[in-house]
């Protein structure tokens, strides 16, 4: 039976290659509604401001503006971050590209090698408040934001066991329970138990609040 309450997520696609934009739109599933496209820094800022989408799929390297690419688009829309989320989507997996757009305000970074369903999943998670990264890219962010210093300075983290801390960081990065279990060689049930304990100790209600908590403390 069709869910009459279903509402697709409005997205603006920003990429300077028209063929890629067309292919991406065709690959996204029905959870996503592309409301506008843009190919340059100026077009992107104008489209985001006009349509106020839930999520912007943003290429890192774009023509126009002052040469700042995706980071310049983020700077030009910084006042919209409370309602518009940005997910970087790029062919590049270079650490400097990842760190630059995350520092500028993007909520995640995935590479163009992933499938349309995976991108749709990532858009949905970002719209819901999660931070999403292709797994090998998350380490760049952790290194760049001085994770260890932030952890040692935050008394709340002392409430967590070493295993709870590992689980918390993976869940906050957008991993599913199954992915966490596989990564840490534990059962899904054990992951669920640790997540419940983490949420209780940190007085949080769900994984979306956990992600925001982690981002605020620069430990994601």
C-alpha atoms as a printed R data frame, in Angstrom:
    type eleno elety resid chain resno      x      y       z
1   ATOM     1    CA   UNK     A     1  0.000  0.000   0.000
2   ATOM     2    CA   UNK     A     2  1.348  3.446  -0.906
3   ATOM     3    CA   UNK     A     3  2.229  5.816   1.928
4   ATOM     4    CA   UNK     A     4  0.180  8.947   1.208
5   ATOM     5    CA   UNK     A     5  2.253 10.961   3.700
6   ATOM     6    CA   UNK     A     6  5.516 10.353   1.837
7   ATOM     7    CA   UNK     A     7  7.281 13.567   0.864
8   ATOM     8    CA   UNK     A     8 10.439 13.465  -1.271
9   ATOM     9    CA   UNK     A     9 13.553 15.354  -0.205
10  ATOM    10    CA   UNK     A    10 14.160 18.505  -2.258
11  ATOM    11    CA   UNK     A    11 17.698 18.606  -3.643
12  ATOM    12    CA   UNK     A    12 19.770 21.014  -5.728
13  ATOM    13    CA   UNK     A    13 22.470 19.292  -7.822
14  ATOM    14    CA   UNK     A    14 25.649 21.310  -8.365
15  ATOM    15    CA   UNK     A    15 28.175 20.027 -10.883
16  ATOM    16    CA   UNK     A    16 29.766 21.630 -13.926
17  ATOM    17    CA   UNK     A    17 29.237 18.569 -16.143
18  ATOM    18    CA   UNK     A    18 25.736 18.422 -17.640
19  ATOM    19    CA   UNK     A    19 26.089 14.737 -18.550
20  ATOM    20    CA   UNK     A    20 26.940 13.835 -14.962
21  ATOM    21    CA   UNK     A    21 23.974 15.842 -13.638
22  ATOM    22    CA   UNK     A    22 21.628 14.045 -16.039
23  ATOM    23    CA   UNK     A    23 22.992 10.648 -15.094
24  ATOM    24    CA   UNK     A    24 22.801 11.422 -11.393
25  ATOM    25    CA   UNK     A    25 19.182 12.565 -11.622
26  ATOM    26    CA   UNK     A    26 18.293  9.336 -13.433
27  ATOM    27    CA   UNK     A    27 20.031  7.225 -10.764
28  ATOM    28    CA   UNK     A    28 18.484  8.872  -7.690
29  ATOM    29    CA   UNK     A    29 15.432  7.035  -6.381
30  ATOM    30    CA   UNK     A    30 11.963  8.393  -5.642
31  ATOM    31    CA   UNK     A    31 12.935  9.604  -2.171
32  ATOM    32    CA   UNK     A    32 14.723 12.473  -3.917
33  ATOM    33    CA   UNK     A    33 13.239 15.351  -5.934
34  ATOM    34    CA   UNK     A    34 15.748 17.473  -7.857
35  ATOM    35    CA   UNK     A    35 14.347 20.998  -7.843
36  ATOM    36    CA   UNK     A    36 17.255 22.765  -9.582
37  ATOM    37    CA   UNK     A    37 20.691 22.322 -11.101
38  ATOM    38    CA   UNK     A    38 23.739 24.576 -11.210
39  ATOM    39    CA   UNK     A    39 27.110 24.463 -12.965
40  ATOM    40    CA   UNK     A    40 29.056 27.380 -11.461
41  ATOM    41    CA   UNK     A    41 29.655 28.978  -8.083
42  ATOM    42    CA   UNK     A    42 27.330 31.875  -8.879
43  ATOM    43    CA   UNK     A    43 24.563 29.647 -10.249
44  ATOM    44    CA   UNK     A    44 24.815 27.382  -7.214
45  ATOM    45    CA   UNK     A    45 24.470 30.160  -4.657
46  ATOM    46    CA   UNK     A    46 21.534 31.660  -6.563
47  ATOM    47    CA   UNK     A    47 19.768 28.281  -6.890
48  ATOM    48    CA   UNK     A    48 20.214 27.382  -3.235
49  ATOM    49    CA   UNK     A    49 18.942 30.764  -2.081
50  ATOM    50    CA   UNK     A    50 15.955 30.651  -4.431
51  ATOM    51    CA   UNK     A    51 14.834 27.058  -3.795
52  ATOM    52    CA   UNK     A    52 16.012 26.546  -0.179
53  ATOM    53    CA   UNK     A    53 16.320 22.755  -0.649
54  ATOM    54    CA   UNK     A    54 16.763 20.292   2.182
55  ATOM    55    CA   UNK     A    55 20.061 19.068   0.719
56  ATOM    56    CA   UNK     A    56 22.574 20.326  -1.836
57  ATOM    57    CA   UNK     A    57 24.681 17.758  -3.686
58  ATOM    58    CA   UNK     A    58 27.803 19.817  -4.213
59  ATOM    59    CA   UNK     A    59 30.819 19.133  -6.403
60  ATOM    60    CA   UNK     A    60 34.112 20.279  -4.880
61  ATOM    61    CA   UNK     A    61 35.668 21.770  -8.009
62  ATOM    62    CA   UNK     A    62 33.520 24.336  -9.793
63  ATOM    63    CA   UNK     A    63 34.188 27.201 -12.222
64  ATOM    64    CA   UNK     A    64 33.218 30.782 -11.468
65  ATOM    65    CA   UNK     A    65 33.318 32.989  -8.429
66  ATOM    66    CA   UNK     A    66 36.756 33.715  -7.001
67  ATOM    67    CA   UNK     A    67 38.034 30.219  -7.752
68  ATOM    68    CA   UNK     A    68 36.992 28.712  -4.416
69  ATOM    69    CA   UNK     A    69 34.759 26.007  -5.881
70  ATOM    70    CA   UNK     A    70 32.438 24.157  -3.515
71  ATOM    71    CA   UNK     A    71 33.906 25.828  -0.443
72  ATOM    72    CA   UNK     A    72 33.001 29.228  -1.917
73  ATOM    73    CA   UNK     A    73 29.411 28.075  -2.430
74  ATOM    74    CA   UNK     A    74 29.298 27.009   1.216
75  ATOM    75    CA   UNK     A    75 30.639 30.377   2.340
76  ATOM    76    CA   UNK     A    76 28.011 32.131   0.240
77  ATOM    77    CA   UNK     A    77 25.210 30.115   1.858
78  ATOM    78    CA   UNK     A    78 26.505 29.904   5.421
79  ATOM    79    CA   UNK     A    79 23.494 31.721   6.826
80  ATOM    80    CA   UNK     A    80 21.253 28.908   5.538
81  ATOM    81    CA   UNK     A    81 23.043 26.030   7.302
82  ATOM    82    CA   UNK     A    82 20.283 25.601   9.884
83  ATOM    83    CA   UNK     A    83 17.813 24.525   7.186
84  ATOM    84    CA   UNK     A    84 19.924 23.570   4.136
85  ATOM    85    CA   UNK     A    85 22.445 20.723   4.405
86  ATOM    86    CA   UNK     A    86 25.337 20.275   1.994
87  ATOM    87    CA   UNK     A    87 26.723 16.910   0.903
88  ATOM    88    CA   UNK     A    88 29.921 17.025  -1.133
89  ATOM    89    CA   UNK     A    89 29.925 14.639  -4.083
90  ATOM    90    CA   UNK     A    90 33.212 14.502  -5.947
91  ATOM    91    CA   UNK     A    91 35.513 12.329  -8.019
92  ATOM    92    CA   UNK     A    92 38.325 13.491  -5.737
93  ATOM    93    CA   UNK     A    93 39.261 11.568  -2.599
94  ATOM    94    CA   UNK     A    94 42.173 13.876  -1.731
95  ATOM    95    CA   UNK     A    95 42.463 14.743   1.963
96  ATOM    96    CA   UNK     A    96 42.767 18.475   1.292
97  ATOM    97    CA   UNK     A    97 39.511 18.521  -0.710
98  ATOM    98    CA   UNK     A    98 37.632 16.610   1.990
99  ATOM    99    CA   UNK     A    99 38.910 18.767   4.839
100 ATOM   100    CA   UNK     A   100 38.364 22.054   2.963
101 ATOM   101    CA   UNK     A   101 34.646 21.522   2.341
102 ATOM   102    CA   UNK     A   102 33.991 20.056   5.797
103 ATOM   103    CA   UNK     A   103 35.652 23.063   7.417
104 ATOM   104    CA   UNK     A   104 33.478 25.259   5.177
105 ATOM   105    CA   UNK     A   105 30.308 23.615   6.467
106 ATOM   106    CA   UNK     A   106 29.490 20.492   4.421
107 ATOM   107    CA   UNK     A   107 27.776 17.733   6.409
108 ATOM   108    CA   UNK     A   108 29.460 14.915   4.526
109 ATOM   109    CA   UNK     A   109 31.564 13.833   1.587
110 ATOM   110    CA   UNK     A   110 31.035 10.895  -0.747
111 ATOM   111    CA   UNK     A   111 32.802  9.936  -3.952
112 ATOM   112    CA   UNK     A   112 31.152  9.643  -7.353
113 ATOM   113    CA   UNK     A   113 32.009  5.950  -7.517
114 ATOM   114    CA   UNK     A   114 29.037  5.045  -5.291
115 ATOM   115    CA   UNK     A   115 25.661  3.949  -6.663
116 ATOM   116    CA   UNK     A   116 22.510  6.003  -7.079
117 ATOM   117    CA   UNK     A   117 20.883  4.156  -4.182
118 ATOM   118    CA   UNK     A   118 23.888  4.847  -1.947
119 ATOM   119    CA   UNK     A   119 23.753  8.533  -2.844
120 ATOM   120    CA   UNK     A   120 20.005  8.570  -2.152
121 ATOM   121    CA   UNK     A   121 20.659  6.923   1.220
122 ATOM   122    CA   UNK     A   122 23.361  9.519   1.976
123 ATOM   123    CA   UNK     A   123 21.023 12.397   1.060
124 ATOM   124    CA   UNK     A   124 18.329 10.997   3.343
125 ATOM   125    CA   UNK     A   125 20.754 10.636   6.246
126 ATOM   126    CA   UNK     A   126 22.156 14.156   5.799
127 ATOM   127    CA   UNK     A   127 18.625 15.587   5.590
128 ATOM   128    CA   UNK     A   128 17.902 13.819   8.876
129 ATOM   129    CA   UNK     A   129 20.881 15.359  10.636
130 ATOM   130    CA   UNK     A   130 23.587 12.725  10.167
131 ATOM   131    CA   UNK     A   131 27.085 13.393   8.899
132 ATOM   132    CA   UNK     A   132 27.944 10.984   6.071
133 ATOM   133    CA   UNK     A   133 31.314 10.025   4.644
134 ATOM   134    CA   UNK     A   134 32.639  7.364   2.344
135 ATOM   135    CA   UNK     A   135 34.335  5.212   5.024
136 ATOM   136    CA   UNK     A   136 37.975  5.783   4.078
137 ATOM   137    CA   UNK     A   137 37.463  9.560   3.958
138 ATOM   138    CA   UNK     A   138 36.269  9.899   7.552
139 ATOM   139    CA   UNK     A   139 39.825  9.457   8.828
140 ATOM   140    CA   UNK     A   140 40.894 12.652   7.062
141 ATOM   141    CA   UNK     A   141 38.291 14.581   9.029
142 ATOM   142    CA   UNK     A   142 39.266 12.982  12.323
143 ATOM   143    CA   UNK     A   143 42.921 13.845  11.743
144 ATOM   144    CA   UNK     A   144 42.207 17.403  10.606
145 ATOM   145    CA   UNK     A   145 39.994 18.309  13.545
146 ATOM   146    CA   UNK     A   146 42.380 17.104  16.221
147 ATOM   147    CA   UNK     A   147 40.213 14.285  17.504
148 ATOM   148    CA   UNK     A   148 42.442 13.156  20.325
149 ATOM   149    CA   UNK     A   149 42.771 16.654  21.789
150 ATOM   150    CA   UNK     A   150 39.019 17.141  21.667
151 ATOM   151    CA   UNK     A   151 38.390 13.788  23.324
152 ATOM   152    CA   UNK     A   152 40.800 14.379  26.199
153 ATOM   153    CA   UNK     A   153 39.271 17.808  26.834
154 ATOM   154    CA   UNK     A   154 35.664 16.660  27.024
155 ATOM   155    CA   UNK     A   155 34.647 15.319  30.421
156 ATOM   156    CA   UNK     A   156 31.445 13.803  29.034
157 ATOM   157    CA   UNK     A   157 33.473 11.300  27.067
158 ATOM   158    CA   UNK     A   158 34.978  9.996  30.305
159 ATOM   159    CA   UNK     A   159 31.552  8.481  30.966
160 ATOM   160    CA   UNK     A   160 32.010  6.102  28.024
161 ATOM   161    CA   UNK     A   161 34.003  2.891  27.949
162 ATOM   162    CA   UNK     A   162 36.602  2.419  25.212
163 ATOM   163    CA   UNK     A   163 34.243  0.158  23.259
164 ATOM   164    CA   UNK     A   164 31.309  2.561  23.672
165 ATOM   165    CA   UNK     A   165 33.516  5.346  22.345
166 ATOM   166    CA   UNK     A   166 34.384  3.282  19.256
167 ATOM   167    CA   UNK     A   167 30.735  2.492  18.620
168 ATOM   168    CA   UNK     A   168 29.677  6.106  19.213
169 ATOM   169    CA   UNK     A   169 32.143  7.476  16.665
170 ATOM   170    CA   UNK     A   170 31.065  5.032  13.947
171 ATOM   171    CA   UNK     A   171 27.348  5.566  14.548
172 ATOM   172    CA   UNK     A   172 27.840  9.341  14.542
173 ATOM   173    CA   UNK     A   173 29.610  9.073  11.155
174 ATOM   174    CA   UNK     A   174 26.514  7.450   9.673
175 ATOM   175    CA   UNK     A   175 27.422  3.755   9.822
176 ATOM   176    CA   UNK     A   176 24.515  1.305  10.165
177 ATOM   177    CA   UNK     A   177 24.425 -1.081  13.130
178 ATOM   178    CA   UNK     A   178 25.378 -3.921  10.773
179 ATOM   179    CA   UNK     A   179 28.367 -1.957   9.434
180 ATOM   180    CA   UNK     A   180 29.548 -1.149  12.973
181 ATOM   181    CA   UNK     A   181 29.237 -4.797  13.974
182 ATOM   182    CA   UNK     A   182 31.296 -5.878  10.976
183 ATOM   183    CA   UNK     A   183 33.933 -3.183  11.523
184 ATOM   184    CA   UNK     A   184 34.384 -3.985  15.231
185 ATOM   185    CA   UNK     A   185 33.873 -7.776  14.948
186 ATOM   186    CA   UNK     A   186 30.927 -7.815  17.356
187 ATOM   187    CA   UNK     A   187 27.256 -8.763  16.993
188 ATOM   188    CA   UNK     A   188 24.503 -6.361  15.929
189 ATOM   189    CA   UNK     A   189 22.823 -7.015  19.277
190 ATOM   190    CA   UNK     A   190 25.995 -5.904  21.084
191 ATOM   191    CA   UNK     A   191 26.078 -2.738  18.970
192 ATOM   192    CA   UNK     A   192 22.465 -2.005  19.932
193 ATOM   193    CA   UNK     A   193 23.336 -2.481  23.606
194 ATOM   194    CA   UNK     A   194 26.313 -0.118  23.372
195 ATOM   195    CA   UNK     A   195 24.297  2.534  21.513
196 ATOM   196    CA   UNK     A   196 21.565  2.424  24.143
197 ATOM   197    CA   UNK     A   197 24.186  2.831  26.862
198 ATOM   198    CA   UNK     A   198 25.870  5.746  25.040
199 ATOM   199    CA   UNK     A   199 22.570  7.581  24.526
200 ATOM   200    CA   UNK     A   200 21.631  7.074  28.179
201 ATOM   201    CA   UNK     A   201 25.002  8.264  29.524
202 ATOM   202    CA   UNK     A   202 25.071 11.333  27.265
203 ATOM   203    CA   UNK     A   203 21.355 12.036  27.831
204 ATOM   204    CA   UNK     A   204 20.541 11.934  24.117
205 ATOM   205    CA   UNK     A   205 17.419 10.577  22.435
206 ATOM   206    CA   UNK     A   206 18.561  9.208  19.064
207 ATOM   207    CA   UNK     A   207 21.434  8.851  16.599
208 ATOM   208    CA   UNK     A   208 20.652 12.224  14.981
209 ATOM   209    CA   UNK     A   209 21.233 13.983  18.314
210 ATOM   210    CA   UNK     A   210 24.381 11.877  18.763
211 ATOM   211    CA   UNK     A   211 25.747 13.069  15.426
212 ATOM   212    CA   UNK     A   212 25.083 16.710  16.325
213 ATOM   213    CA   UNK     A   213 26.710 16.134  19.731
214 ATOM   214    CA   UNK     A   214 29.816 14.678  18.052
215 ATOM   215    CA   UNK     A   215 30.009 17.458  15.452
216 ATOM   216    CA   UNK     A   216 29.721 20.159  18.123
217 ATOM   217    CA   UNK     A   217 32.714 18.640  19.933
218 ATOM   218    CA   UNK     A   218 34.684 18.116  16.704
219 ATOM   219    CA   UNK     A   219 35.123 14.410  17.347
220 ATOM   220    CA   UNK     A   220 33.387 13.115  14.221
